[in-house]
Structure formats: structure tokens, C-alpha cells
Short mmCIF file of C-alpha atoms in Angstrom, two decimals:
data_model
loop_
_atom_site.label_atom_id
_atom_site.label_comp_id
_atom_site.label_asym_id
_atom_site.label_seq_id
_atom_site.Cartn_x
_atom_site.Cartn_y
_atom_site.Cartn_z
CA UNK A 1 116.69 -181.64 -47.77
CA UNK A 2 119.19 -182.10 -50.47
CA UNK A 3 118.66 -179.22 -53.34
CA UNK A 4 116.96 -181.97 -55.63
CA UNK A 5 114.84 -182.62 -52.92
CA UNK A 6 110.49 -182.09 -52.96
CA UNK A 7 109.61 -181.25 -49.84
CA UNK A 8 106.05 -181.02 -48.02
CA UNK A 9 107.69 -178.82 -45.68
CA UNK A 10 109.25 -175.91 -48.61
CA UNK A 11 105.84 -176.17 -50.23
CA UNK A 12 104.02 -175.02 -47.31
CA UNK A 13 106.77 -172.21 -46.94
CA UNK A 14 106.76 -170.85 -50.23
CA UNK A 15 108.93 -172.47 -52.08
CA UNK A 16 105.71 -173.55 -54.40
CA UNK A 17 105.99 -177.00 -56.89
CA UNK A 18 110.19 -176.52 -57.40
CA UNK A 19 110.48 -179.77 -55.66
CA UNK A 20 113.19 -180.66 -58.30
CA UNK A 21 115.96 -178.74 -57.62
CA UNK A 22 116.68 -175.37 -55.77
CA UNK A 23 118.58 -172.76 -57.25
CA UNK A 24 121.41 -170.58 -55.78
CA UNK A 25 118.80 -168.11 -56.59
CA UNK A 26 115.89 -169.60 -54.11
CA UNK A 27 118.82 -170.20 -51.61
CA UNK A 28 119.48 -166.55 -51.71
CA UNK A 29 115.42 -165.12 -51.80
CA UNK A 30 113.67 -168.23 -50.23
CA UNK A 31 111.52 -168.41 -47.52
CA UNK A 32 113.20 -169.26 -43.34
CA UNK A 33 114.78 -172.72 -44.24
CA UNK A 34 113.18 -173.31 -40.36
CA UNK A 35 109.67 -171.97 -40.81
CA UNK A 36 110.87 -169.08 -37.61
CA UNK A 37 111.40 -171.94 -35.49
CA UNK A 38 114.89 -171.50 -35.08
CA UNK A 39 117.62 -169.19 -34.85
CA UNK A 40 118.87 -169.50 -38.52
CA UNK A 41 118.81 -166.35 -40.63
CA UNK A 42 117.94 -166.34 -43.86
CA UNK A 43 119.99 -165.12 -46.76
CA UNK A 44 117.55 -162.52 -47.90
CA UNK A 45 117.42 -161.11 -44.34
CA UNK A 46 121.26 -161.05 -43.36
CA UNK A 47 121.69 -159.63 -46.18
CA UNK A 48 119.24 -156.63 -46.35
CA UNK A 49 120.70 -156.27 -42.43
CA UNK A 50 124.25 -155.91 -43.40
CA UNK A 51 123.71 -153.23 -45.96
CA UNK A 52 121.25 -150.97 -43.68
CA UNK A 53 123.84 -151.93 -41.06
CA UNK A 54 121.86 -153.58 -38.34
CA UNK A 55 122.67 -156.64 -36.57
CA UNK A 56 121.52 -160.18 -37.31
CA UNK A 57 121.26 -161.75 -34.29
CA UNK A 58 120.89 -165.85 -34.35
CA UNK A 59 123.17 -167.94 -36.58
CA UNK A 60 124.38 -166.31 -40.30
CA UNK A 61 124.30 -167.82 -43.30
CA UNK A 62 127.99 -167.29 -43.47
CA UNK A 63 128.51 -168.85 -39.91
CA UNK A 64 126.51 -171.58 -40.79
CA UNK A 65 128.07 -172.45 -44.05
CA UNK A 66 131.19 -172.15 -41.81
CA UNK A 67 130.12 -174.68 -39.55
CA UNK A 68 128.80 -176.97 -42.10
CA UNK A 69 132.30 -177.07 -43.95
CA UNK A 70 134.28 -177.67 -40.36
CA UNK A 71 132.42 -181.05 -39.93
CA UNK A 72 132.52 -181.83 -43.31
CA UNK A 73 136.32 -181.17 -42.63
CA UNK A 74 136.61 -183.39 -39.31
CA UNK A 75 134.98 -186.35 -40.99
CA UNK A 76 137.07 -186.60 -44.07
CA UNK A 77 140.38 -186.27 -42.08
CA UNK A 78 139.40 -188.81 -39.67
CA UNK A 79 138.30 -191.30 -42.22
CA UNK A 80 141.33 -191.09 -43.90
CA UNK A 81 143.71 -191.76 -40.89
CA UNK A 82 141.78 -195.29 -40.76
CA UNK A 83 144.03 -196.31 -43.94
CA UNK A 84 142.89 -199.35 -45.50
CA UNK A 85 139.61 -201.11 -44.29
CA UNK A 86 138.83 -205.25 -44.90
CA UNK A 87 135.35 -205.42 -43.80
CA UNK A 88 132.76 -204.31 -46.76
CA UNK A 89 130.54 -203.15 -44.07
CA UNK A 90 132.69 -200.63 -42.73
CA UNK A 91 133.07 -199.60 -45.86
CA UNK A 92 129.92 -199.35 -47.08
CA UNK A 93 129.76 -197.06 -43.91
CA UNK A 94 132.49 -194.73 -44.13
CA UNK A 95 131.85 -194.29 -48.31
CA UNK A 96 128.27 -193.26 -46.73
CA UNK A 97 130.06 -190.66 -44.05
CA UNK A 98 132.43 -189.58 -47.71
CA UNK A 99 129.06 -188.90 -49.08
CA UNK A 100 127.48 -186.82 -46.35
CA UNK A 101 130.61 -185.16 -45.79
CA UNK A 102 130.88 -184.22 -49.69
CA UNK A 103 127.37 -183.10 -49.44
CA UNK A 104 128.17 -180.92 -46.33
CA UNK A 105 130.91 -179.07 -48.45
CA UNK A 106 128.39 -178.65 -51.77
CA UNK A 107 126.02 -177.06 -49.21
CA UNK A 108 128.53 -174.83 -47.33
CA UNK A 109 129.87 -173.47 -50.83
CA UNK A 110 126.05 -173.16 -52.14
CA UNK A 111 125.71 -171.04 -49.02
CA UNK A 112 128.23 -169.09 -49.22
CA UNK A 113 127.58 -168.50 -53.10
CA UNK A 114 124.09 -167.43 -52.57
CA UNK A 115 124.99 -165.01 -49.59
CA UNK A 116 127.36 -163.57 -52.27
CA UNK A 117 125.18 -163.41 -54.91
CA UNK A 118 122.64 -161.87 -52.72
CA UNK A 119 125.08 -158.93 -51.57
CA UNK A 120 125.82 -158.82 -55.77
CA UNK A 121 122.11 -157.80 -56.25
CA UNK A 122 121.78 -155.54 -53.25
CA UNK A 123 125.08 -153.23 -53.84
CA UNK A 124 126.36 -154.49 -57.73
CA UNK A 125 130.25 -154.79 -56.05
CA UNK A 126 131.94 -157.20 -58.50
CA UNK A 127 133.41 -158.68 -56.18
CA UNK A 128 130.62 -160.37 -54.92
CA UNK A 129 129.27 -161.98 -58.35
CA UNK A 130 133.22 -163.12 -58.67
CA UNK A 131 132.52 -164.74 -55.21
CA UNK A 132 129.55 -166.29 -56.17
CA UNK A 133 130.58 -167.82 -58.89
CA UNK A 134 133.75 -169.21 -57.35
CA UNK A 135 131.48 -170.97 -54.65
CA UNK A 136 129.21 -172.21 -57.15
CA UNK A 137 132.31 -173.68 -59.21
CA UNK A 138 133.63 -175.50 -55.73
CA UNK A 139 130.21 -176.93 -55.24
CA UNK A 140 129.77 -178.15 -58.59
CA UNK A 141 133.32 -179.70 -57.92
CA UNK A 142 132.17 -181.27 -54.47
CA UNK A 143 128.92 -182.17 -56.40
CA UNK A 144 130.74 -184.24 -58.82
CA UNK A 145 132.49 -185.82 -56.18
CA UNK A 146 129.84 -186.87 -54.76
CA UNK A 147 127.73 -187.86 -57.45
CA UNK A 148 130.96 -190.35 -58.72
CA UNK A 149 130.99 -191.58 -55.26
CA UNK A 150 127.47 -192.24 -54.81
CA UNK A 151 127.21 -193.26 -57.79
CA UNK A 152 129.39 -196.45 -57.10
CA UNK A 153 127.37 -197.13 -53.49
CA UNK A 154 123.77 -196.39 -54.70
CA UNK A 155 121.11 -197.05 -57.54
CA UNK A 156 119.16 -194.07 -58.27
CA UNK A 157 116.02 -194.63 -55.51
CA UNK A 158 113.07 -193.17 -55.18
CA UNK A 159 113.30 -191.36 -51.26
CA UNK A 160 109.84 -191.30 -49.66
CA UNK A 161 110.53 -187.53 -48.25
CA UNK A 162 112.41 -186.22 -51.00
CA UNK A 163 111.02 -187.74 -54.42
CA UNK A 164 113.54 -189.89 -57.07
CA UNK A 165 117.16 -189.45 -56.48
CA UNK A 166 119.56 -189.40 -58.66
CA UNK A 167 123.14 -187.51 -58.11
CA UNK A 168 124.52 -187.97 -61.62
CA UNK A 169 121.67 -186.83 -63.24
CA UNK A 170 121.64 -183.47 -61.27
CA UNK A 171 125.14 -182.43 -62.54
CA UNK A 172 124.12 -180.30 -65.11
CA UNK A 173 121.48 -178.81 -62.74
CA UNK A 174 124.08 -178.14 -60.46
CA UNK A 175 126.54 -176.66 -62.85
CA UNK A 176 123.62 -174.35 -64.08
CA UNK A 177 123.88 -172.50 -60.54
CA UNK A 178 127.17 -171.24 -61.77
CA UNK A 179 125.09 -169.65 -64.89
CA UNK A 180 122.84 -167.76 -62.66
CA UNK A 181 126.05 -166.77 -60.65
CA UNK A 182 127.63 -165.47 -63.57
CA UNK A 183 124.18 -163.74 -64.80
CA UNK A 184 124.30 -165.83 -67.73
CA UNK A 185 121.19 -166.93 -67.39
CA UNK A 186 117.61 -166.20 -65.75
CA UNK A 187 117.14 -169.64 -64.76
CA UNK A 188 116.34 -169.37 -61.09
CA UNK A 189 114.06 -166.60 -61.28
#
């Protein structure tokens, strides 16, 4: 679900009425994005494993985010060997595979900034917030992308499974995860 997303699913796992928009904070603390029905660790857990030094078997937040960003990748370069394209349809289509891949890259930074973030609050290391926030500024970049692109291909619609949608409108949302990064702000909290 994107982060501006309400979803029947997060309610029933904890993430409570946010519905509007989740924070690199509830990335970092929420509840299993799979309900334990998968192999996905959580950012909370990897985390607390790392620092007692224990394993996390299944698939990391870090590997994930990984993952995420190498499709995201692979898309984008293969769109843009296609050069020019005539037919609107097409298009239409590969603006829609920009989008998804732009929204593949805000997700894989948000990741990444929230595992950092996380490891900020468990051990205080510097480096970590400076990591965060660095993540949180390249989403906020991809965001923007996205939002522009979007933007041009889609009215702001109302999405049966994830409430009213609109991408422009969630900029400064977005750009507030940077705040909480930083520790500028408790937003998040």
C-alpha cells in the first residue's frame, strides 16, 4: 500500500486510524508489514537482532529495499532504450511502469531510511541519523518525481483499497519524513 494509503489490513495490525500517511517513524516501529505470513522482517526486529548480534533469518529490510531498487532499476533502463514511442497507448503504459518504478525507488530509500533511523535510536551513532536523513532526502526527490509524473497521467481518484489519492498533495507529507529523520520534529510519534 502506498504510504498515503488506509488500509483494512494495517488497521487490523496495529497501525490504528493513520490511514493517511505512514511515517519513516511507523516504517521503522510498525507492526510485520505481512501479518507473520511471510518471511519479511520487520525493521524493529532486524534491528534489535543486529545490535544483540543474532541472526535474522528471512528477507531484511535492507535486502529488501535492495531488491526493490534493482527492479525499479531494470525497468527504467529498459524503457528508455525504447527511444521515442507514437502510439499514446504505449505510452500511457510505460509513463504507468515510470510511475511504479519511481514509487519502487521512494520505497527502497524510505526503507533504507527507517532501518537507519531505527539503528540511530537503538545505539545514537551519527552516522546513522546522517543516513537517514540522506534516504529520506532521495525519496522525497523520487517522490517529486513521481508526483510531477503522475501528476500529468492521473486526476487525483479516490482508490477503493487505499482511500483519495493524490501524489502532489502528499509532498509536504513526504518531505516531513526528513524532519523526523533529522529529529526536528516529533511528528511520527
Amino acid at each position: 500500500y502506498p504510504s498515503a494509503a488506509a488500509s483494512a489490513v494495517y488497521k487490523r495490525q496495529g497501525w490504528g486510524n493513520k490511514g493517511d500517511f505512514h511515517t519513516v517513524k511507523d516504517f521503522a516501529y510498525g507492526p510485520d508489514p505481512q501479518g507473520g505470513n511471510g518471511d519479511m522482517i520487520k525493521i524493529d526486529s532486524y534491528v534489535k537482532n543486529i545490535e544483540a548480534g543474532k541472526p535474522n533469518p528471512g528477507t531484511t529490510p535492507v535486502a529488501l529495499a535492495h531488491e526493490i531498487r534493482s527492479h525499479a532499476e531494470a525497468a527504467l533502463i529498459y524503457i528508455h532504450t525504447l527511444g521515442e514511442i507514437s502510439d499514446k497507448t504505449l505510452r500511457q503504459t510505460l509513463g504507468d511502469i515510470r510511475c511504479m518504478a519511481l514509487l519502487g525507488h521512494y520505497y527502497a530509500d524510505k526503507l533504507q531510511g527507517a532501518t537507519a533511523l531505527r539503528f540511530f535510536d537503538a545505539n545514537q551513532k551519527p552516522q546513522h541519523r546522517q543516513a537517514a536523513i540522506a534516504h529520506m532526502e532521495s525519496a522525497a526527490t523520487h517522490w517529486k518525481q513521481l508526483a510531477q509524473l503522475a501528476s500529468a497521467q492521473y486526476e487525483p481518484q479516490y482508490l477503493a483499497r487505499n482511500n483519495y489519492l493524490d501524489w502532489q498533495a502528499l509532498i509536504p507529507r513526504v518531505a516531513e519524513d526528513i524532519e523526523i529523520a533529522a529529529g526536528n520534529t516529533h511528528m511520527g510519534e
